[in-house]
Coordinates of C-alpha atoms in Angstrom, one line a residue:
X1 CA -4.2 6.6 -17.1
X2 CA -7.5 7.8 -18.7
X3 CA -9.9 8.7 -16.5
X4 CA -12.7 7.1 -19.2
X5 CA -10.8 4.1 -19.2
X6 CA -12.4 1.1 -17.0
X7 CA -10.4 -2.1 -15.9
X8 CA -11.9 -5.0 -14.8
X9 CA -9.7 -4.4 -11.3
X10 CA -9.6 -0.9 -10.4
X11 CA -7.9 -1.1 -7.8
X12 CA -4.6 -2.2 -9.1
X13 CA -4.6 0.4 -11.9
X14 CA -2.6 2.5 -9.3
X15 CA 0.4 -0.1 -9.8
X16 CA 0.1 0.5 -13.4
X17 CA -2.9 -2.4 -14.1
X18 CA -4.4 -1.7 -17.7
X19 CA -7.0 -2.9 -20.2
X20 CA -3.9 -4.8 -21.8
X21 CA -3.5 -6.7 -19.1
X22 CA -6.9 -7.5 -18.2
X23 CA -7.2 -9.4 -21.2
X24 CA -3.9 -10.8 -20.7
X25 CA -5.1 -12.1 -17.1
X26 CA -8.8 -13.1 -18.6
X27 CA -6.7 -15.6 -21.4
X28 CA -4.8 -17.1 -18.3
X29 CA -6.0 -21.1 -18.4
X30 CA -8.2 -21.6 -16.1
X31 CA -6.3 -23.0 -12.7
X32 CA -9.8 -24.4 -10.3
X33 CA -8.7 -21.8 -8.1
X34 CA -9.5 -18.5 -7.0
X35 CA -7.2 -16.7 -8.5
X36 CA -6.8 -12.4 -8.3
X37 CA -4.0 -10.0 -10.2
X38 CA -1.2 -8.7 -8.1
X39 CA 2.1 -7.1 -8.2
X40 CA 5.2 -8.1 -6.8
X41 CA 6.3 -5.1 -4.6
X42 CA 9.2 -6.6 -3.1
X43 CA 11.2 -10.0 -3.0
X44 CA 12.7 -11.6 0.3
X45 CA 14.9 -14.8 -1.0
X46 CA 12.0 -16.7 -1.8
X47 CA 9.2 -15.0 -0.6
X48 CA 7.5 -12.0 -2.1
X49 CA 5.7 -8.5 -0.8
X50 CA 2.7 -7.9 -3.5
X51 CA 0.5 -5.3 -3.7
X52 CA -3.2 -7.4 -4.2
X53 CA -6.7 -5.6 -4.6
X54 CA -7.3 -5.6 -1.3
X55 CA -4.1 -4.4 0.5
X56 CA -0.5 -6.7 0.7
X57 CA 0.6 -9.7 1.8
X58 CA 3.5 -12.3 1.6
X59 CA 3.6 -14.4 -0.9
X60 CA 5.1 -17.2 -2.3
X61 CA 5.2 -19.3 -5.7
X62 CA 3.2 -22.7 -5.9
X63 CA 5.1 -26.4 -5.9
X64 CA 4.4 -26.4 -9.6
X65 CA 5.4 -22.8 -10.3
X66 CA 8.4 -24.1 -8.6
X67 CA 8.4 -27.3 -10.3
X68 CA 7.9 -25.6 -14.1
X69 CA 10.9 -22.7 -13.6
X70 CA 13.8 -23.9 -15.4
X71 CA 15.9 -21.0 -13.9
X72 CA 15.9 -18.4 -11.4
X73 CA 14.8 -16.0 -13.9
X74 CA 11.8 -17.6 -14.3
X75 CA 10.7 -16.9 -11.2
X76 CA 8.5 -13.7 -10.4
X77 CA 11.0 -10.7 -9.9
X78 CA 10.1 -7.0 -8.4
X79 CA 7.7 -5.6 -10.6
X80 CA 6.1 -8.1 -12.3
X81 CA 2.0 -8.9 -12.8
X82 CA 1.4 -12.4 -11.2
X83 CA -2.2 -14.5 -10.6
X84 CA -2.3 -15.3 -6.9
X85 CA -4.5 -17.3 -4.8
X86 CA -5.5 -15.5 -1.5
X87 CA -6.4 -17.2 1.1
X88 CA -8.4 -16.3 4.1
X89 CA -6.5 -15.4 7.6
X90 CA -2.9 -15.0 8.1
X91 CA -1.8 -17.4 5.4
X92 CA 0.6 -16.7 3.0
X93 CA -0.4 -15.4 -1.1
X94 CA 0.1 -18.5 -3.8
X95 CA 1.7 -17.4 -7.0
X96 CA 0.2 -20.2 -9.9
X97 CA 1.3 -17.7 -13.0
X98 CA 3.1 -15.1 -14.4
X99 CA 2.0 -12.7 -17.0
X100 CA 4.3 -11.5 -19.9
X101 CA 6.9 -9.1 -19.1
X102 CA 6.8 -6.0 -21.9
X103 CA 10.3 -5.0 -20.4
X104 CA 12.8 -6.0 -18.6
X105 CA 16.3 -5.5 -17.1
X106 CA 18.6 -8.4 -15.6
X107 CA 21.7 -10.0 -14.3
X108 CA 24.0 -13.2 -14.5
X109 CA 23.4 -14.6 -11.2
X110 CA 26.1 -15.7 -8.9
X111 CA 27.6 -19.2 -9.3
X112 CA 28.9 -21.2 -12.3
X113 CA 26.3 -21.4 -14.8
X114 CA 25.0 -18.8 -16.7
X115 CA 21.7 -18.0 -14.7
X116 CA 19.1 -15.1 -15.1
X117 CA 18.3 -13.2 -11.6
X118 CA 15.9 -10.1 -12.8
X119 CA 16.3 -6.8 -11.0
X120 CA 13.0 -5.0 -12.4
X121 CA 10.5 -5.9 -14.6
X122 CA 7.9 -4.0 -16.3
X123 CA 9.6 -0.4 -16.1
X124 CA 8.2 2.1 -18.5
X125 CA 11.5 4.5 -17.8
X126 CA 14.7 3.5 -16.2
X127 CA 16.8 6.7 -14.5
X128 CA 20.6 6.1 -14.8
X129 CA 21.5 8.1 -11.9
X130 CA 25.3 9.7 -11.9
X131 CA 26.7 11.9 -9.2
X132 CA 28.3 14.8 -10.6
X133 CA 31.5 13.9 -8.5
X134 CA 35.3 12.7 -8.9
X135 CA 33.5 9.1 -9.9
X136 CA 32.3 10.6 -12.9
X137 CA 32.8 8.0 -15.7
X138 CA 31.0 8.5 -19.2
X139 CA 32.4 4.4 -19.9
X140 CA 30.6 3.2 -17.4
X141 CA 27.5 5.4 -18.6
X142 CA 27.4 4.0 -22.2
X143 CA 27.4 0.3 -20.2
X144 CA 24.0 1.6 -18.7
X145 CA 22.5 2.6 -21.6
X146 CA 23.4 -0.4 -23.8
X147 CA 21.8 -2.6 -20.5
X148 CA 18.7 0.0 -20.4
X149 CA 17.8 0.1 -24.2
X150 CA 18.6 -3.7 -24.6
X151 CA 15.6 -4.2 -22.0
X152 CA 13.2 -2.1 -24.0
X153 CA 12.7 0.9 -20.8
X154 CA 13.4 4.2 -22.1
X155 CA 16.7 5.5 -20.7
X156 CA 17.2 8.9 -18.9
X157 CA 20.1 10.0 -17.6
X158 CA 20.2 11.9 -13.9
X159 CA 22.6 14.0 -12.9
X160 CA 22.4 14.3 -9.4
X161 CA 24.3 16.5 -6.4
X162 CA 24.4 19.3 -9.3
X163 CA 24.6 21.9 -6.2
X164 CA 28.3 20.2 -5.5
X165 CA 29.3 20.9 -8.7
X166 CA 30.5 24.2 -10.2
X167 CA 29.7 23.5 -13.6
X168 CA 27.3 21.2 -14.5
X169 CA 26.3 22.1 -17.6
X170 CA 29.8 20.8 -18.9
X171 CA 28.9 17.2 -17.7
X172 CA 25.7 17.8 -19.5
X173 CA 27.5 18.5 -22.9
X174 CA 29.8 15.3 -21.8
X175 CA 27.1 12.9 -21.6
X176 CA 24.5 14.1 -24.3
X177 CA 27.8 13.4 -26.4
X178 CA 27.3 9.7 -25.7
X179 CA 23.9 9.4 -25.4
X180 CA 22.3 11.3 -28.7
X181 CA 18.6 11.6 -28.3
X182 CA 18.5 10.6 -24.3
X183 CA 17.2 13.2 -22.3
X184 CA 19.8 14.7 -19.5
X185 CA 18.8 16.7 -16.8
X186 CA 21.0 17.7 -13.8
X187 CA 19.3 17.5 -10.2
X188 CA 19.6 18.4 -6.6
X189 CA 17.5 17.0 -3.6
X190 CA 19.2 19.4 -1.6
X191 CA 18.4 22.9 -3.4
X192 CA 15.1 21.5 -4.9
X193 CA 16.2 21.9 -8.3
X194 CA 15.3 19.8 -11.5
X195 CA 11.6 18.6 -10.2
X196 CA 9.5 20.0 -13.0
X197 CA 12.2 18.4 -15.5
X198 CA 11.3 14.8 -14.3
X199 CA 7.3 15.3 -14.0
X200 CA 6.8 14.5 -17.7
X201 CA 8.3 11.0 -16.4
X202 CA 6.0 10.6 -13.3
X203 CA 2.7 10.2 -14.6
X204 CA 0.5 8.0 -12.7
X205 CA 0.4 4.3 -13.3
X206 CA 3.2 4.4 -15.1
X207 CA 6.7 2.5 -13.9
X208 CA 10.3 4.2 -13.5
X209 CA 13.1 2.4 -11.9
X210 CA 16.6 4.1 -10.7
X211 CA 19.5 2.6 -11.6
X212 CA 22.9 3.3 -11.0
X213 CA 26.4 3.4 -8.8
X214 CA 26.6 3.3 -4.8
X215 CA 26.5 6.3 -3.5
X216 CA 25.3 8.5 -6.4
X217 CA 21.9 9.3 -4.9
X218 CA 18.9 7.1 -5.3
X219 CA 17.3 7.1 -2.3
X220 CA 18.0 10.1 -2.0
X221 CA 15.9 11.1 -5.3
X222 CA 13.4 8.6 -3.7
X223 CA 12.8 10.5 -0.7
X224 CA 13.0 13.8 -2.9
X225 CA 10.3 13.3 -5.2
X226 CA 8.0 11.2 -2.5
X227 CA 8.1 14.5 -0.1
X228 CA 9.2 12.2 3.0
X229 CA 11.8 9.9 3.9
X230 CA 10.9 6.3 2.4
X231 CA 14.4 5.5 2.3
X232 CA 17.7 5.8 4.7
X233 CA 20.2 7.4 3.0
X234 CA 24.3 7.7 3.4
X235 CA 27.1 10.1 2.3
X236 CA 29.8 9.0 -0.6
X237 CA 33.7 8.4 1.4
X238 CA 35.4 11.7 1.0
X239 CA 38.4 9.4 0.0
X240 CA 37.6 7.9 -3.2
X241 CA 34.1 9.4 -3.7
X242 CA 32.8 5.9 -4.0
X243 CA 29.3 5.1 -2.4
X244 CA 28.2 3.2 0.4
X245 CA 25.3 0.4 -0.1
X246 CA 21.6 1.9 1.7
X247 CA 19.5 0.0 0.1
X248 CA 19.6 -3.7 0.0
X249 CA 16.8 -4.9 -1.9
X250 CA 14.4 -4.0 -4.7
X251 CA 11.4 -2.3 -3.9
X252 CA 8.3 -0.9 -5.3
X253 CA 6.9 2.4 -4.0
X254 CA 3.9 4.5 -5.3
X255 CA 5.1 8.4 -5.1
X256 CA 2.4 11.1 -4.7
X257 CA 2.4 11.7 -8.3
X258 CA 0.6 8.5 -9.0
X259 CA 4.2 6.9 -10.3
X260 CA 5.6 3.5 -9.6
X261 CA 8.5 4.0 -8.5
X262 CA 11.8 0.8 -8.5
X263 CA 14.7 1.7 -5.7
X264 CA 17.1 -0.8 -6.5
X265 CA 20.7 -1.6 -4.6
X266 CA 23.6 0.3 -6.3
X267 CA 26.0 -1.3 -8.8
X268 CA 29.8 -1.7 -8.5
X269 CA 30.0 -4.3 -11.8
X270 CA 27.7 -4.6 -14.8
X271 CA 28.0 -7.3 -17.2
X272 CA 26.5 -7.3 -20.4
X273 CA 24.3 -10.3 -21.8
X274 CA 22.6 -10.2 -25.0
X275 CA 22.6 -7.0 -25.8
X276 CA 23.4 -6.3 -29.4
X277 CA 20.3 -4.2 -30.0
X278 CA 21.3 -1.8 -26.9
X279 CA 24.8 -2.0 -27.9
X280 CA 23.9 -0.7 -31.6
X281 CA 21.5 1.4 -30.5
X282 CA 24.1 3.2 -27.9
X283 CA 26.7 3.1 -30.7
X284 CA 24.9 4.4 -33.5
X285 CA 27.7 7.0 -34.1
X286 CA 30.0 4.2 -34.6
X287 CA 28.0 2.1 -36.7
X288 CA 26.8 4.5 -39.2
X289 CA 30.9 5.1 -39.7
X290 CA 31.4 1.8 -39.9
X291 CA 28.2 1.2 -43.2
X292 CA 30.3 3.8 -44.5
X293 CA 33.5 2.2 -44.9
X294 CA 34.6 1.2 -48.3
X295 CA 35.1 -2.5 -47.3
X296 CA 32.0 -4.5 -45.6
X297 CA 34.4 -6.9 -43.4
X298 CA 36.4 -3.5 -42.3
X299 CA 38.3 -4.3 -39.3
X300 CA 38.8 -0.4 -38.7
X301 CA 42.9 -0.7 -38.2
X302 CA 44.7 -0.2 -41.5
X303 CA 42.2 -1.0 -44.3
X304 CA 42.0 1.8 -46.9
X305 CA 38.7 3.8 -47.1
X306 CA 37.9 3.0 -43.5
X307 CA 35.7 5.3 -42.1
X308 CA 36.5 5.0 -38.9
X309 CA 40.2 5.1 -39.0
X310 CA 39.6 8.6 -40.8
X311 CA 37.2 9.9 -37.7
X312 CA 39.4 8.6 -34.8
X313 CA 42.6 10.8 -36.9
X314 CA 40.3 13.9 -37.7
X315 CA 39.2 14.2 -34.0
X316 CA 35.2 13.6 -35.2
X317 CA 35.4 10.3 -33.1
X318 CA 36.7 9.7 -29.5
X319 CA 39.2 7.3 -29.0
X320 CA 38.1 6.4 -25.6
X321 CA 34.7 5.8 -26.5
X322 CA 35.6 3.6 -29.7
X323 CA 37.8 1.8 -27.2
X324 CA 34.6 1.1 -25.3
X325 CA 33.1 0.1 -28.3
X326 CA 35.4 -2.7 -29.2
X327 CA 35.8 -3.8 -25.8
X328 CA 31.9 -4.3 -25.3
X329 CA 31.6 -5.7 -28.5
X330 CA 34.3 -8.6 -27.9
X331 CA 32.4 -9.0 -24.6
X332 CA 29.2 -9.5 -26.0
X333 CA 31.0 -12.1 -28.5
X334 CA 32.6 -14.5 -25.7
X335 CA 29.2 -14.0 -23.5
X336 CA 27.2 -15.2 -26.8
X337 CA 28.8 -18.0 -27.1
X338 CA 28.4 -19.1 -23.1
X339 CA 24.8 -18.5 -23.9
X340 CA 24.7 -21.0 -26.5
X341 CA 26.2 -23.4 -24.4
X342 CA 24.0 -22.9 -21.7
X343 CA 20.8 -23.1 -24.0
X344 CA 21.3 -26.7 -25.1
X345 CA 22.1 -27.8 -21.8
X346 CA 18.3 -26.2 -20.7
X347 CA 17.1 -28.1 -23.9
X348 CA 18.5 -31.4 -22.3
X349 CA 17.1 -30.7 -18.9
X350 CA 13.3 -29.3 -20.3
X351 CA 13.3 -32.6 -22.2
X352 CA 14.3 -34.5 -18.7
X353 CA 11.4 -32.5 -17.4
X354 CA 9.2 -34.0 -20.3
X355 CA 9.3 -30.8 -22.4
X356 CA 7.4 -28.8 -20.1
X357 CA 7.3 -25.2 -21.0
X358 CA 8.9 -22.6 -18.0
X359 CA 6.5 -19.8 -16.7
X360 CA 6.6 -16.1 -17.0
X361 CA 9.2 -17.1 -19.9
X362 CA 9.7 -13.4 -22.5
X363 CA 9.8 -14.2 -26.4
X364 CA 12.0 -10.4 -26.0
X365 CA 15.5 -10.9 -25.9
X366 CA 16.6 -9.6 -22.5
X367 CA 19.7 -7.9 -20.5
X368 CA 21.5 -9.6 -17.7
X369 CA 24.0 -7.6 -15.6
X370 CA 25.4 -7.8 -12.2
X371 CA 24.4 -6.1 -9.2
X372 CA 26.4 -5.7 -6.2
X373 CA 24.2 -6.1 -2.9
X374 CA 24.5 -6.3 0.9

């Protein structure tokens, strides 16, 4: 942040609190409380760890916050900018609002209907983290980026345990080739190599989450980049290379840099959910092939003039990766279609509830995936 640049709170510009959002906060209706920004640090079930201008406390959301929420992504998540009421002694934070969320990255969760749960919120940068081991897997990699790019973070890809790999720059080449235009840096913790790559991405105030498989490193980059141990760590099985869980919740920490910095749980499954701007935007290849095609309803299978067709038998186009391509797209189509299902039945139930608007509620369209947790 600008060192000329004065916020009504300064103390929570450290967490990334900017002139933006003091005039967000100063439009906030007015509530006959007491009311003070804060930042949700970490979440408990239904009680919160946020970072306040004078230190943190537990927190958790008022009976009408609670009352207003329409779904479980409406609630505050990790990361996000809420107006709490503090009250003196040992007593617990009140949460009465939530401010917009500029970004956002989240997931279906678990049960029957078709719910929201946010796993970080307000991320300037989101590290996909991939262990340059057997579980190498540039499918799953184009999954992250569509999920990253559909949340509006900036995606950078992390290649970490470089120093178990005898050529790295090979899986360099491998995942530039899927990701044109997304920066790829191979790292290792354990020789100390790759730092100054990332410190154009750790300037102070600003957010970065790490995103990414079991096992591949994250708290391991944590600690790394922090100087000290902030989280426990574990070794991958030497069967399978597959990770073990070591952290089991999302967590905000603020690195020596002056960073923000999201550990989050690693992923075994990730589901897409409206995500066709960060499924174009990670196929761009494929869809500038496709414009080109002589026929505008071009199914890409026998049509003459297909464009496609003529790059998957010249060798200019993979066929694993337009595999992935179809595959995610007919996803996308069957999940679309849940969510309009699920929309009108929130209609029904806001106009049960009188038509009242839920809170913290993002005009952006948004990315829901799963997450596999302890």
């Amino acid at each position: 942040m600008n060192e000329q640049t004065k916020t009504a709170w300064p103390e929570m510009e450290i967490y990334g609190w900017d002139e933006s959002r003091d005039k967000e906060y100063a439009a906030l209706p007015p509530m006959g409380k007491k009311l003070a920004p804060a930042r949700i640090v970490a979440q408990f079930s239904h009680q919160y760890r946020i970072a306040t201008p004078w230190g943190e406390r537990l927190a958790e959301v008022s009976g009408k916050f609670a009352y207003t929420a329409a779904t479980p992504g409406d609630y505050p998540a990790v990361g996000d900018w809420v107006a709490a009421e503090l009250p003196d002694g040992d007593s617990h934070a009140v949460v009465h609002a939530l401010l917009a969320r500029r970004t956002a990255i989240l997931r279906r969760a678990a049960g029957s209907r078709p719910d929201e749960q946010i796993i970080g919120a307000n991320l300037d940068t989101v590290f996909i983290v991939v262990s340059l081991n057997e579980d190498w897997n540039l499918r799953r990699i184009e999954r992250y980026l569509i999920a990253v790019r559909e949340g509006g973070a900036k995606p950078v890809l992390l290649l970490t345990k470089a120093d178990l790999c005898e050529e790295p720059e090979r899986y360099v080449r491998e995942a530039s080739g899927i990701a044109p235009g997304v920066p790829v840096f191979p790292v290792s913790a354990l020789l100390d190599q790759g730092r100054e790559a990332l410190a154009p991405y750790l300037a102070p105030g600003t957010t970065v989450g790490a995103t990414g498989s079991s096992g591949v490193g994250k708290s391991t980059l944590l600690n790394w980049l922090a100087g000290e141990r902030r989280q426990a760590v574990q070794s991958i099985r030497e069967d399978d290379a597959r990770g073990r869980h070591t952290t089991t919740h999302r967590e905000l920490f603020v690195l020596p840099s002056g960073v923000v910095w999201l550990d989050t749980p690693g992923m075994r499954e990730l589901q897409l959910w409206e995500s066709e701007d960060g499924w174009q935007a990670t196929f761009s290849d494929i869809e500038a092939l496709a414009s080109s095609c002589r026929f505008r309803d071009c199914r890409h299978e026998a049509e003459q003039g297909c464009a496609v067709r003529e790059a998957l038998d010249g060798g200019a186009l993979d066929p694993a990766r337009y595999a992935n391509y179809r595959k995610t797209e007919r996803e996308l189509a069957r999940l679309a279609q849940k969510e309009q299902r699920a929309g009108k039945r929130l209609a029904k139930e806001a106009g049960a509830r009188g038509g009242k608007p839920a809170p913290g509620g993002t005009k952006q369209k948004r990315v829901r995936v799963y997450e596999d947790e302890n």
